[in-house]
Short mmCIF file of C-alpha atoms and ligand atoms in Angstrom, two decimals:
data_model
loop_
_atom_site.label_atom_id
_atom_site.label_comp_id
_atom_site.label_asym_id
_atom_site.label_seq_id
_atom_site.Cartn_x
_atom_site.Cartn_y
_atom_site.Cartn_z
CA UNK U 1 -79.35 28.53 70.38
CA UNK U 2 -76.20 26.54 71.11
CA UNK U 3 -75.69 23.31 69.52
CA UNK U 4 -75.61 21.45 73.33
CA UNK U 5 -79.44 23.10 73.94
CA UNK U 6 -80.58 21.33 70.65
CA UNK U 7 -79.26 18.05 71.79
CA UNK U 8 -80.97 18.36 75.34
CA UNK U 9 -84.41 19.81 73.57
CA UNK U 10 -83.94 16.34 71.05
CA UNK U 11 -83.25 13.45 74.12
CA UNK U 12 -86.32 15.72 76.36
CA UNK U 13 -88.32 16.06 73.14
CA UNK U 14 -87.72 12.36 72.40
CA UNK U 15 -88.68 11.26 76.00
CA UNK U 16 -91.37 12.81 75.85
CA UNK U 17 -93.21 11.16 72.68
CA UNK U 18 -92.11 14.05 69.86
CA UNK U 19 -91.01 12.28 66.51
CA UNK U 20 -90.80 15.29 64.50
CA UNK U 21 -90.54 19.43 64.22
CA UNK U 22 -91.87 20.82 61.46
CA UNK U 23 -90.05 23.84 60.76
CA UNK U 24 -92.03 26.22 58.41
CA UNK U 25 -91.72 30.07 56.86
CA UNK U 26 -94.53 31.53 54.96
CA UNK U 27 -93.37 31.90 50.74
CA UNK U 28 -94.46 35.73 48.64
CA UNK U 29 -98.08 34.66 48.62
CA UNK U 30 -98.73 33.94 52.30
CA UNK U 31 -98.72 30.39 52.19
CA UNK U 32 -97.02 28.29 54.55
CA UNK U 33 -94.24 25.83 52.97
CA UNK U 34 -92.45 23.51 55.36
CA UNK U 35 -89.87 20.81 56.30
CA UNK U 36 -90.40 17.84 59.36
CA UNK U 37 -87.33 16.32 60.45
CA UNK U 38 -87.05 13.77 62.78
CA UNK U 39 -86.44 14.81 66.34
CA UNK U 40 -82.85 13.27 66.41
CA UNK U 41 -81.61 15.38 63.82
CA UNK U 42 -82.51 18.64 65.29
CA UNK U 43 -78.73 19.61 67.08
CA UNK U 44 -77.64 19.25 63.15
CA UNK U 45 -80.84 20.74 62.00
CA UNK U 46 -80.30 23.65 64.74
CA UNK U 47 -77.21 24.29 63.14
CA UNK U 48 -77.00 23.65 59.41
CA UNK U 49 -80.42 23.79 58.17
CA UNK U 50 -81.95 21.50 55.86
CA UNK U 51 -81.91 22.07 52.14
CA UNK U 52 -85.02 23.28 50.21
CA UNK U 53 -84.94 25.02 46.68
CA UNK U 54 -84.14 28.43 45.80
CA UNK U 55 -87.35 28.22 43.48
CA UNK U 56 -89.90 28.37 46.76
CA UNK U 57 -89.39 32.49 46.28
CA UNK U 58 -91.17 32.33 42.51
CA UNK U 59 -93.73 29.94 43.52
CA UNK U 60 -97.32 31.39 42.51
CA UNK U 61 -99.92 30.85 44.90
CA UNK U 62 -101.40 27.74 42.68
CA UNK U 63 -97.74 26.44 43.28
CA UNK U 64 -97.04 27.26 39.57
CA UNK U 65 -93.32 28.16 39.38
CA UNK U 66 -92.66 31.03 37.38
CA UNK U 67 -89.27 31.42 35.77
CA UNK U 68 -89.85 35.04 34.66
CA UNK U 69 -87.99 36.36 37.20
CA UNK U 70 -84.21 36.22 35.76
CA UNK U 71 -82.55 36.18 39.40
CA UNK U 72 -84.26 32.66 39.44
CA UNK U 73 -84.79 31.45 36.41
CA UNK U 74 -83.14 27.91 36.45
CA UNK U 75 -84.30 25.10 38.80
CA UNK U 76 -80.85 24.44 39.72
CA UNK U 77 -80.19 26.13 43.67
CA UNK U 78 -80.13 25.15 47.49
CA UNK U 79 -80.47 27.15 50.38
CA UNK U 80 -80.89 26.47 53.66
CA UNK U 81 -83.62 26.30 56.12
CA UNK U 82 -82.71 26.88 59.75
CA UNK U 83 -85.11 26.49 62.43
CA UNK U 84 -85.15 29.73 65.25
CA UNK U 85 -85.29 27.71 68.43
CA UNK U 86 -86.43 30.84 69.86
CA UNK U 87 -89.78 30.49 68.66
CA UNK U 88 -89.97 26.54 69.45
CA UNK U 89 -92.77 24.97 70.72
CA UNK U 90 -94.49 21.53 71.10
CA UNK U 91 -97.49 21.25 69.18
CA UNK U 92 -100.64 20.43 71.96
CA UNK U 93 -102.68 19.79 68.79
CA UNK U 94 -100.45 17.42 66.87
CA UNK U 95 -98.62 15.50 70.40
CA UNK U 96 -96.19 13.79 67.85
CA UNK U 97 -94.85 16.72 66.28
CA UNK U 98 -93.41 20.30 67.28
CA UNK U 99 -92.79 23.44 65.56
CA UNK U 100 -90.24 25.90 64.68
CA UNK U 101 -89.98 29.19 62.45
CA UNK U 102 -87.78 28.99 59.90
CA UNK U 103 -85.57 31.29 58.23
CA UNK U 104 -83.60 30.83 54.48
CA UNK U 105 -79.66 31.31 54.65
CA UNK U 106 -77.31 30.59 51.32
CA UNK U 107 -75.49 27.14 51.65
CA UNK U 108 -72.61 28.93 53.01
CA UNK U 109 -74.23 30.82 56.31
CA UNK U 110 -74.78 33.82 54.65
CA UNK U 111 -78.17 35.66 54.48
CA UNK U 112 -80.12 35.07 51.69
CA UNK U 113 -81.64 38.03 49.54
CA UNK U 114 -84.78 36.25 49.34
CA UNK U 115 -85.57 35.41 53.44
CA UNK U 116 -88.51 37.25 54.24
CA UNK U 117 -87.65 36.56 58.23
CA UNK U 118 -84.96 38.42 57.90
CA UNK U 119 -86.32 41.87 56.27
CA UNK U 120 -88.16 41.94 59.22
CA UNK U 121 -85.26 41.41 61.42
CA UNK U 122 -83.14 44.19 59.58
CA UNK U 123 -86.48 47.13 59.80
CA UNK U 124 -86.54 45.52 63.70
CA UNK U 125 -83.01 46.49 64.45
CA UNK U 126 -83.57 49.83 62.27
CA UNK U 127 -85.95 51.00 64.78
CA UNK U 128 -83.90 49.91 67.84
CA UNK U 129 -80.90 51.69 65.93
CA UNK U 130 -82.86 54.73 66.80
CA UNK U 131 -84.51 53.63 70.32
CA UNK U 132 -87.58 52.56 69.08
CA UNK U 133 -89.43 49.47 70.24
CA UNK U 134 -92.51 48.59 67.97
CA UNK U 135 -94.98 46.20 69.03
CA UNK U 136 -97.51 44.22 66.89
CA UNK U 137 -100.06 41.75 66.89
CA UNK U 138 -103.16 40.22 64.63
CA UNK U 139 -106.66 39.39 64.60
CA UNK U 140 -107.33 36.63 62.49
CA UNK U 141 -110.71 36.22 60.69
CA UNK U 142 -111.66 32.88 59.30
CA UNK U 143 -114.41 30.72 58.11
CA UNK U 144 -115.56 27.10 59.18
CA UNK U 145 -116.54 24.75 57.33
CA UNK U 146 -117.15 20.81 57.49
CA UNK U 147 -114.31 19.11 57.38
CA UNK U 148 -115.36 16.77 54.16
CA UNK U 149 -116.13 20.27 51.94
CA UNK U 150 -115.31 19.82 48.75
CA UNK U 151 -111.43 21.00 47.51
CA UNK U 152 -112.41 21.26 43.99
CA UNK U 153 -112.29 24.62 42.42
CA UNK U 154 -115.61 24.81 41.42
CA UNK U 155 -118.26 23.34 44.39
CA UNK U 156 -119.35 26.13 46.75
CA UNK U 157 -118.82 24.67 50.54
CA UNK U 158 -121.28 25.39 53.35
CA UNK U 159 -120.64 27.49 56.56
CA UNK U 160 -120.40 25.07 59.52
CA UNK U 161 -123.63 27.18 60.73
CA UNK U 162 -125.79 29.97 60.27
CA UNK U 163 -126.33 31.60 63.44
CA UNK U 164 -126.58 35.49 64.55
CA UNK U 165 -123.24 37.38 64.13
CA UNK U 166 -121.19 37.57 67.59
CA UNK U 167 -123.70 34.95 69.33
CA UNK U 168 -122.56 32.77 71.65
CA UNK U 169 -125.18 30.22 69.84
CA UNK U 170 -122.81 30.57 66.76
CA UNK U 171 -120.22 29.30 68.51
CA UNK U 172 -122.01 26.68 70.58
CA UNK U 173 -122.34 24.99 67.17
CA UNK U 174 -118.27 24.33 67.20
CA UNK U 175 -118.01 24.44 71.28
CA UNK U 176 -115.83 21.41 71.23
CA UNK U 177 -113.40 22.83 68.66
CA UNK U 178 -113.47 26.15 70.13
CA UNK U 179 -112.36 24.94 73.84
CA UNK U 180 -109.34 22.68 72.50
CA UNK U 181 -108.30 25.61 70.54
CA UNK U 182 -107.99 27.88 72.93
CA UNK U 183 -106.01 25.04 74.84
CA UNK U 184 -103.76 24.57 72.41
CA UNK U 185 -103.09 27.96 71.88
CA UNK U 186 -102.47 28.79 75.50
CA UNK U 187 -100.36 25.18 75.76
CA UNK U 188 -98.35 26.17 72.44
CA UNK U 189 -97.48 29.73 73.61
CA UNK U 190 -100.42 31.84 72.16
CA UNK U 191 -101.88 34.38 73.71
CA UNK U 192 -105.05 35.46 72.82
CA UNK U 193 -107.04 38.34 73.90
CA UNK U 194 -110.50 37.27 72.88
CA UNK U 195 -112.02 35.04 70.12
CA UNK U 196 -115.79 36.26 68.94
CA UNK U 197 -118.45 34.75 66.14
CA UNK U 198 -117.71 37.35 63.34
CA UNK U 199 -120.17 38.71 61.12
CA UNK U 200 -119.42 36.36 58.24
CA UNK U 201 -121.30 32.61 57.97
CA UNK U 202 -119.73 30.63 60.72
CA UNK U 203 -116.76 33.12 60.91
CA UNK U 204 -114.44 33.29 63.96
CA UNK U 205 -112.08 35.98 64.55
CA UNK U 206 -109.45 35.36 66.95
CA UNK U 207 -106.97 38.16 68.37
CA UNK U 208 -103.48 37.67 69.08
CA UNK U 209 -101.55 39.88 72.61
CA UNK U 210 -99.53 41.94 71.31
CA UNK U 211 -95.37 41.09 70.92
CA UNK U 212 -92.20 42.30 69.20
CA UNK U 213 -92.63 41.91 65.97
CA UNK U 214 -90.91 38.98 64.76
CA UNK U 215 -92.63 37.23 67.64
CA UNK U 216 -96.03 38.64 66.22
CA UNK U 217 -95.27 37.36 62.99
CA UNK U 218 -93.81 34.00 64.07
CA UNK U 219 -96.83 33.63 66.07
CA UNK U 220 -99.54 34.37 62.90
CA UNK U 221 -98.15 31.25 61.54
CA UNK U 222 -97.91 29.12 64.34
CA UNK U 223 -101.62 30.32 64.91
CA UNK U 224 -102.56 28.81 61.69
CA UNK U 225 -101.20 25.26 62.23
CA UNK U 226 -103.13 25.61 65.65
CA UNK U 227 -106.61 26.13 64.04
CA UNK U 228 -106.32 23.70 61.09
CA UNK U 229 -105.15 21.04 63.71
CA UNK U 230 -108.12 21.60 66.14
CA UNK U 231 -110.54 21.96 62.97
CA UNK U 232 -109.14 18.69 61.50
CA UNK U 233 -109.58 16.97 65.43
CA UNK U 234 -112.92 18.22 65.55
CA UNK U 235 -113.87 17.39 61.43
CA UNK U 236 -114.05 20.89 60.40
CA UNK U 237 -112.12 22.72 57.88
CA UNK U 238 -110.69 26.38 58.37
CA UNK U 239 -110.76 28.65 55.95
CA UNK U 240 -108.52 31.75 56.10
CA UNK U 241 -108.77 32.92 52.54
CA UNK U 242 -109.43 36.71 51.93
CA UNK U 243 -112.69 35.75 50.58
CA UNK U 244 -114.82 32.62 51.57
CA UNK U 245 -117.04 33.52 48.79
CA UNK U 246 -117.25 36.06 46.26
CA UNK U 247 -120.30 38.08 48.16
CA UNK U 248 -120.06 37.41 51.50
CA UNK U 249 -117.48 39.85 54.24
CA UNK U 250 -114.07 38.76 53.80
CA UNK U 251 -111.17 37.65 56.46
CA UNK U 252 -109.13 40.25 57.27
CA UNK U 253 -105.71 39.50 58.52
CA UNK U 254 -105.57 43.44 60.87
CA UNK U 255 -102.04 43.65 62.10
CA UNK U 256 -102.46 46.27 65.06
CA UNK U 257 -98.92 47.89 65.62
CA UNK U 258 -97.43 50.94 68.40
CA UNK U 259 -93.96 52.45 68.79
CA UNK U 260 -92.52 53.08 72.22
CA UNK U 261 -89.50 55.08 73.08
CA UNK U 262 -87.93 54.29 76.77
CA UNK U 263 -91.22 52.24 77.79
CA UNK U 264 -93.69 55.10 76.46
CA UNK U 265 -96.13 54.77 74.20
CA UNK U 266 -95.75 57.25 71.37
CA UNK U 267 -99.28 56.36 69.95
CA UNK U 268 -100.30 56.98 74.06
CA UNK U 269 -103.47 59.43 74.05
CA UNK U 270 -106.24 60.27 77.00
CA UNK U 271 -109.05 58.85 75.44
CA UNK U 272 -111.00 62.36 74.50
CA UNK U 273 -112.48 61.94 71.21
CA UNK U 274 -110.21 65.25 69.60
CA UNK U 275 -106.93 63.42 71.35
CA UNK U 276 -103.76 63.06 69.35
CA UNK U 277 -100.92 61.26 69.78
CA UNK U 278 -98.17 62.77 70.33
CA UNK U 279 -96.27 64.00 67.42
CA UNK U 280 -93.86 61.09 67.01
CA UNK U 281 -96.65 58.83 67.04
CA UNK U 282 -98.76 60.74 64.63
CA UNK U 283 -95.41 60.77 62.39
CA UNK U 284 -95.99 57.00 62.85
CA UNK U 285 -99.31 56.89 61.52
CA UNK U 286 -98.70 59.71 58.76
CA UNK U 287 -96.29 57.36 57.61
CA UNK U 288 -98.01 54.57 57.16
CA UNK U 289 -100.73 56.67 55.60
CA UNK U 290 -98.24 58.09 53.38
CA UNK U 291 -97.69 54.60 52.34
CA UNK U 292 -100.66 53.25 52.57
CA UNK U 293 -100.70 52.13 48.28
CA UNK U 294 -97.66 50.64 48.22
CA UNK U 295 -98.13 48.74 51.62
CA UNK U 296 -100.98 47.31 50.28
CA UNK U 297 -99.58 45.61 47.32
CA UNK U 298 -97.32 43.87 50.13
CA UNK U 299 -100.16 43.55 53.42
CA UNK U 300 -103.02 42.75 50.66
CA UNK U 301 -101.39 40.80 47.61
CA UNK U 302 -103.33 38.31 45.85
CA UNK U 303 -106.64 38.52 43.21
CA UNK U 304 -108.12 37.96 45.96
CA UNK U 305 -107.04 40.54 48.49
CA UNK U 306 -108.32 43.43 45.84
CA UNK U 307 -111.59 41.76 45.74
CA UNK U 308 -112.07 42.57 49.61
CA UNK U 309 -111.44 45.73 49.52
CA UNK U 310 -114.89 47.40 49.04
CA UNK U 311 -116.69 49.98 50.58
CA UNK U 312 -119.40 48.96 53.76
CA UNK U 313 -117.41 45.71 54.41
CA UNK U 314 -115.39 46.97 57.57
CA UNK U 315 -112.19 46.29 55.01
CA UNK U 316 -111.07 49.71 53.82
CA UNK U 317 -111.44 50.33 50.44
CA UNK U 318 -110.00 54.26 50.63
CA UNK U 319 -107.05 55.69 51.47
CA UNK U 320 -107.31 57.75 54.73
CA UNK U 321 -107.53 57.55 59.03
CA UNK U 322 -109.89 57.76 61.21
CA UNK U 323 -110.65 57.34 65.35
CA UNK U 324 -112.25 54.09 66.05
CA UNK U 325 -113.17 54.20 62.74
CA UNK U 326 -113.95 50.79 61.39
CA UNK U 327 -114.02 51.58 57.81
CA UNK U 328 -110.18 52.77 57.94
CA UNK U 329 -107.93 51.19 56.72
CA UNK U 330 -105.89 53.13 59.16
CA UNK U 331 -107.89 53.18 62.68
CA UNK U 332 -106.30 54.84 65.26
CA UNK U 333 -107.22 52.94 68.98
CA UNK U 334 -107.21 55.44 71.42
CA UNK U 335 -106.07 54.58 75.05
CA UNK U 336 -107.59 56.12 78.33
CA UNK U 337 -107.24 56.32 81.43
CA UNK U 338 -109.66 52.63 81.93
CA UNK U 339 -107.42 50.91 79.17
CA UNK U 340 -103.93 52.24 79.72
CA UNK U 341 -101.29 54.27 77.57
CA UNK U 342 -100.55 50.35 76.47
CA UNK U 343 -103.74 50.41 74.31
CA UNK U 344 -103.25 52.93 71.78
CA UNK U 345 -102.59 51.54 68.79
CA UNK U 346 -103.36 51.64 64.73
CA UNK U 347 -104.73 49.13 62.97
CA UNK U 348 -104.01 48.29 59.37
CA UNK U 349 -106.60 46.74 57.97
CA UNK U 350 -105.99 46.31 54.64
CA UNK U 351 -104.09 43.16 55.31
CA UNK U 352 -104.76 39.33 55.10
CA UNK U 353 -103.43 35.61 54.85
CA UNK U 354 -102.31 36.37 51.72
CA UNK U 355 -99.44 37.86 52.83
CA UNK U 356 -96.34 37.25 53.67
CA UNK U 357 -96.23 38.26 57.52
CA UNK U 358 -92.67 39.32 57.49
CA UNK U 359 -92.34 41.03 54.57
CA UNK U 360 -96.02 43.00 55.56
CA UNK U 361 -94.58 43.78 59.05
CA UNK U 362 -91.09 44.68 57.85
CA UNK U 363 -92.75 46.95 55.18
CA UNK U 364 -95.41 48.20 57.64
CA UNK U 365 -92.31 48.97 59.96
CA UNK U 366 -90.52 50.97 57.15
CA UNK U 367 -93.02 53.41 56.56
CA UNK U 368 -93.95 53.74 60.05
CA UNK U 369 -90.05 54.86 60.92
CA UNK U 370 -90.04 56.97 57.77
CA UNK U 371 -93.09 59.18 58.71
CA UNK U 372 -91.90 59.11 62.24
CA UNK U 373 -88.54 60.12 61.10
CA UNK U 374 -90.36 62.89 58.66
CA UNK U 375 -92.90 64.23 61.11
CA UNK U 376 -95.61 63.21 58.51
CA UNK U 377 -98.54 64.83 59.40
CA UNK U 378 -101.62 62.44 58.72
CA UNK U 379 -104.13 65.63 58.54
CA UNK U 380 -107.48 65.10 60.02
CA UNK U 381 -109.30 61.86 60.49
CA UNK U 382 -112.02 61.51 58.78
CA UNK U 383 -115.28 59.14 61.10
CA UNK U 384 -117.34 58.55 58.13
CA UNK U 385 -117.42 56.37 55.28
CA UNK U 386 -115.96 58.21 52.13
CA UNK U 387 -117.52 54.90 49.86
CA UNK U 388 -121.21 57.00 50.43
CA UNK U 389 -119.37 60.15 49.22
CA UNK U 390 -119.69 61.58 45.69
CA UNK U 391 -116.62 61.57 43.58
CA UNK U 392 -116.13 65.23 44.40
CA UNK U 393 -116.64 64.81 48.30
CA UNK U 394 -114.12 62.52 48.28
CA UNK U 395 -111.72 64.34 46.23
CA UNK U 396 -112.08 67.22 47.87
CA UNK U 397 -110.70 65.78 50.89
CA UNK U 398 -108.12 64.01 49.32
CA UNK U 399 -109.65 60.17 49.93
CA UNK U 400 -108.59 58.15 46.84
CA UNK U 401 -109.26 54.69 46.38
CA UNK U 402 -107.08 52.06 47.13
CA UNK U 403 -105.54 49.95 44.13
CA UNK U 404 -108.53 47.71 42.49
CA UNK U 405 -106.67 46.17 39.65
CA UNK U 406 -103.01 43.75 39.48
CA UNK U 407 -101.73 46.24 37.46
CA UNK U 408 -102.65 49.52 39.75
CA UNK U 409 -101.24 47.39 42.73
CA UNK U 410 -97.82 46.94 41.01
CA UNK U 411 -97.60 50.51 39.70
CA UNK U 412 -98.51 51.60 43.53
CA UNK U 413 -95.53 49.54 44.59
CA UNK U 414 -92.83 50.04 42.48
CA UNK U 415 -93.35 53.29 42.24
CA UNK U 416 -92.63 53.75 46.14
CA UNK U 417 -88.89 53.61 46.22
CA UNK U 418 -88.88 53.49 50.26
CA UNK U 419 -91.42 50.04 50.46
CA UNK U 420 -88.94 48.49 47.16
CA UNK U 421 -85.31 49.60 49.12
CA UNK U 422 -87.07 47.37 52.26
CA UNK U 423 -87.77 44.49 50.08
CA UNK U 424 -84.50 45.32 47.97
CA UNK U 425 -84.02 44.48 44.74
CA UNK U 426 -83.74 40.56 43.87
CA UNK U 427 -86.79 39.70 46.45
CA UNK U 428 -89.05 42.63 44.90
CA UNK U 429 -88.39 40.92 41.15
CA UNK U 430 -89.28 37.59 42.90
CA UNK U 431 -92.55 39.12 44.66
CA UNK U 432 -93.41 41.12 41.29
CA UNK U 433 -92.87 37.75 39.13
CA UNK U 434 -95.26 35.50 41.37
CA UNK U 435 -97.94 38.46 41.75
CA UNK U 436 -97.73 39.01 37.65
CA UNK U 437 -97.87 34.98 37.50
CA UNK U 438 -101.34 35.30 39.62
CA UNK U 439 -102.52 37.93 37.46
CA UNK U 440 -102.37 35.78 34.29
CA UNK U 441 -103.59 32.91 36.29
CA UNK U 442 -107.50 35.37 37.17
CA UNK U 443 -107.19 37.36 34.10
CA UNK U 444 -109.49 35.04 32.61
CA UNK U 445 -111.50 33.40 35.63
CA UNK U 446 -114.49 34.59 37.11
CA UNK U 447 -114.02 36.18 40.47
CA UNK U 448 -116.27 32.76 41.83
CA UNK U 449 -113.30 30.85 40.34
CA UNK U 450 -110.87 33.07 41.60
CA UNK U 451 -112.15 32.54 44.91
CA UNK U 452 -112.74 28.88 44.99
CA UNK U 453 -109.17 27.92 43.89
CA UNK U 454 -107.86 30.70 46.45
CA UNK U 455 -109.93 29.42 49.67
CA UNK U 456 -107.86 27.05 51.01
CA UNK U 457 -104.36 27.69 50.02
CA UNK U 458 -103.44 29.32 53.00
N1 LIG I 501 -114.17 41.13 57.97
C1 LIG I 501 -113.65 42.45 57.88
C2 LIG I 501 -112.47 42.48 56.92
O1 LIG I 501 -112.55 41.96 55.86
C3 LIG I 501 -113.28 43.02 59.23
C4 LIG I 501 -114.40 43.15 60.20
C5 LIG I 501 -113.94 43.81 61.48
O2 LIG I 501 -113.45 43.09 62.35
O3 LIG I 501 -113.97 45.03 61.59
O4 LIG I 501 -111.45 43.02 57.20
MG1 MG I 502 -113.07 41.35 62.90
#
């Protein structure tokens, strides 16, 4: 945006009671780090940035800084962060402030190895390159709580209710909260296709339309500062941790994704239950199933992440596809003639808060193109769940289990030389230095503690 449209959004922004815009970009463990600066200063803001330190990329998701990494090993370093007025809004929750994605450029204009915004952006104009539109967008999960729950590692906080899963009683319980949400979101330029009482203790999910993908991503974060502003207006607490408590279903963060090619949808199908898509979109979902280990360790990060993973949760624990099959971690959303070619989709499931939304997409985008590219075949889909399989059922088909372990996660990843070559190599050293700075951080913690000190970093 020019300089000139900053100074008219500043004097209109101004006039119209804003003091600040908080411009924010989500660090290697999901979490959102940002920077408010006064509404004057945004034509200079729009334009140089404001400085923040290089360290932000090796900050562990206790905001430990590890120095292991030798690419950022000093605390000497700038860089800047420069709001994309594209993705500007006021903030109907917060009426003083507004809100900005931000990305991280070297003091000198130049991109900056470690940006996750702009991975996305370069696997984004990789798949235009080659006349390829993607579009994505997420269902968030989350769990309420009273706004006074404890913050300590330790003390266990309540559900906001107990009430029967998908009930509108459930949700009666937070109607106040619920209705200023949705206002919000529709006033700050979210738009949702349907918000439901989950099957967790007072969990909400809430889905997001779908958008290009930087939009998508852009607009997972914004979503978050929507819901902990309503929840703090209405004294609740949101919780969007992978795990709310060791036992109970997780939160899982599904980015649904489809490639088009001159306004088609490649993932397009009729809606009979043996449908396909067509064989660039089943390249699309070969490749992320290809993938799938590797994309993990970026969609599915943290302690926690690993934890969710488990068999009969609805959160994928094995590596394979099915139809409208809710234990996939790849589900494949057929369209029909009722829905529209626009419906098709697949759903990743193994993904949550904990990561980084532009470094999942851009990585989920990566594989995608490659097994698009490669005519991966993704075999049959399989509509049961292999976790009630012997060992031998499932190996005879080929259904492995997804990485359970730190160590399996990072051996899945940089083994995977097309998911490392997205991240490239300084911003993969950074990522594996802050998960391996985690991984000390559990090793000796009870998955209850692990939990606690994860649930609300995010
Ligand atoms: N809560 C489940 C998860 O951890 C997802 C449930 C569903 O929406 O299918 O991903
Ligand atoms: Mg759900």
């Amino acid at each position: 945006m020019e300089m000139v449209d900053a100074a008219a959004l500043a004097l209109d922004l101004a006039a119209g009671g804003v003091a600040g815009v908080t411009i924010t970009w989500a660090d290697n463990n999901g979490i959102p780090r940002s920077r408010t600066v006064p509404v004057a200063s945004l034509p200079q803001v729009a334009q140089r940035g404001v400085g923040v330190s290089t360290l932000f990329a090796v900050f562990d998701t206790h905001d430990n800084i590890t120095y292991a990494y030798e690419g950022l090993s000093t605390p000497a370093g700038d860089v800047r962060l420069v709001p994309d007025l594209r993705g500007f809004t006021r903030l109907s929750g917060q009426p003083a402030l507004a809100w900005a994605p931000g990305r991280l450029v070297s003091v000198d204009g130049s991109p900056w190895a470690y940006d996750p915004r702009s991975v996305l952006e370069a696997q984004v104009q990789a798949a235009a390159a080659e006349g390829l539109q993607i579009k994505a967008g997420y269902e968030m999960e989350f769990v309420l709580t009273a706004g006074d729950a404890d913050v300590g590692d330790i003390a266990q906080p309540q559900p906001a209710y107990r009430a029967p899963a998908y009930s509108p009683h459930a949700l009666l319980a937070v109607d106040e909260f619920i209705g200023d949400l949705l206002t919000d979101l529709a006033a700050n330029g979210v738009p949702v296709n349907q918000l439901h009482a989950e099957y967790g203790p007072a969990q909400v999910e809430l889905s997001i339309v779908a958008s290009d993908p930087i939009t998508a991503a852009d607009r997972q974060l914004l979503t978050r500062q929507t819901i902990h502003a309503a929840a703090r207006t209405h004294g609740l607490r949101a919780c969007f941790a992978p795990l709310f408590t060791a036992a109970d279903v997780g939160n899982g963060w599904h980015v649904h994704t489809s490639v088009w090619r001159d306004g088609r949808n490649l993932l397009a199908s009729s809606g009979a239950p043996t449908d396909r898509p067509s064989p660039e979109g089943a390249g699309w979902l070969g490749g992320l199933l290809r993938d799938l280990r590797a994309l993990a360790a970026i969609t599915a990060p943290s302690v926690p992440s690993l934890a969710r993973l488990r068999p009969g949760y609805f959160s994928s624990a094995y590596q394979f596809w099915g139809v409208e099959n809710r234990e996939a971690p790849l589900r494949y959303v057929v369209g029909s003639e009722l829905l529209g070619a626009d419906h098709a989709n697949v759903e990743l499931k193994v993904s949550d808060a904990s990561a980084n939304p532009y470094l999942a997409m851009g990585a989920l985008i990566a594989a995608g193109l490659a097994g698009l590219h490669d005519g991966v075949d993704p075999g049959e889909p399989i509509q049961a769940d292999p976790g009630g399989w012997s060992e031998r059922d499932r190996a005879a088909r080929g259904v492995v289990r997804l990485p359970t372990t730190p160590a399996e996660q990072e051996e899945a990843l940089t083994a995977n030389k097309r998911l490392t070559a997205v991240l490239g190599d300084q911003l993969l050293g950074a990522f594996l230095a802050v998960r391996r700075s985690d991984a000390a951080w559990a090793a000796d913690r009870s998955l209850d503690d692990i939990v606690a000190a994860h649930r609300w970093r995010y």
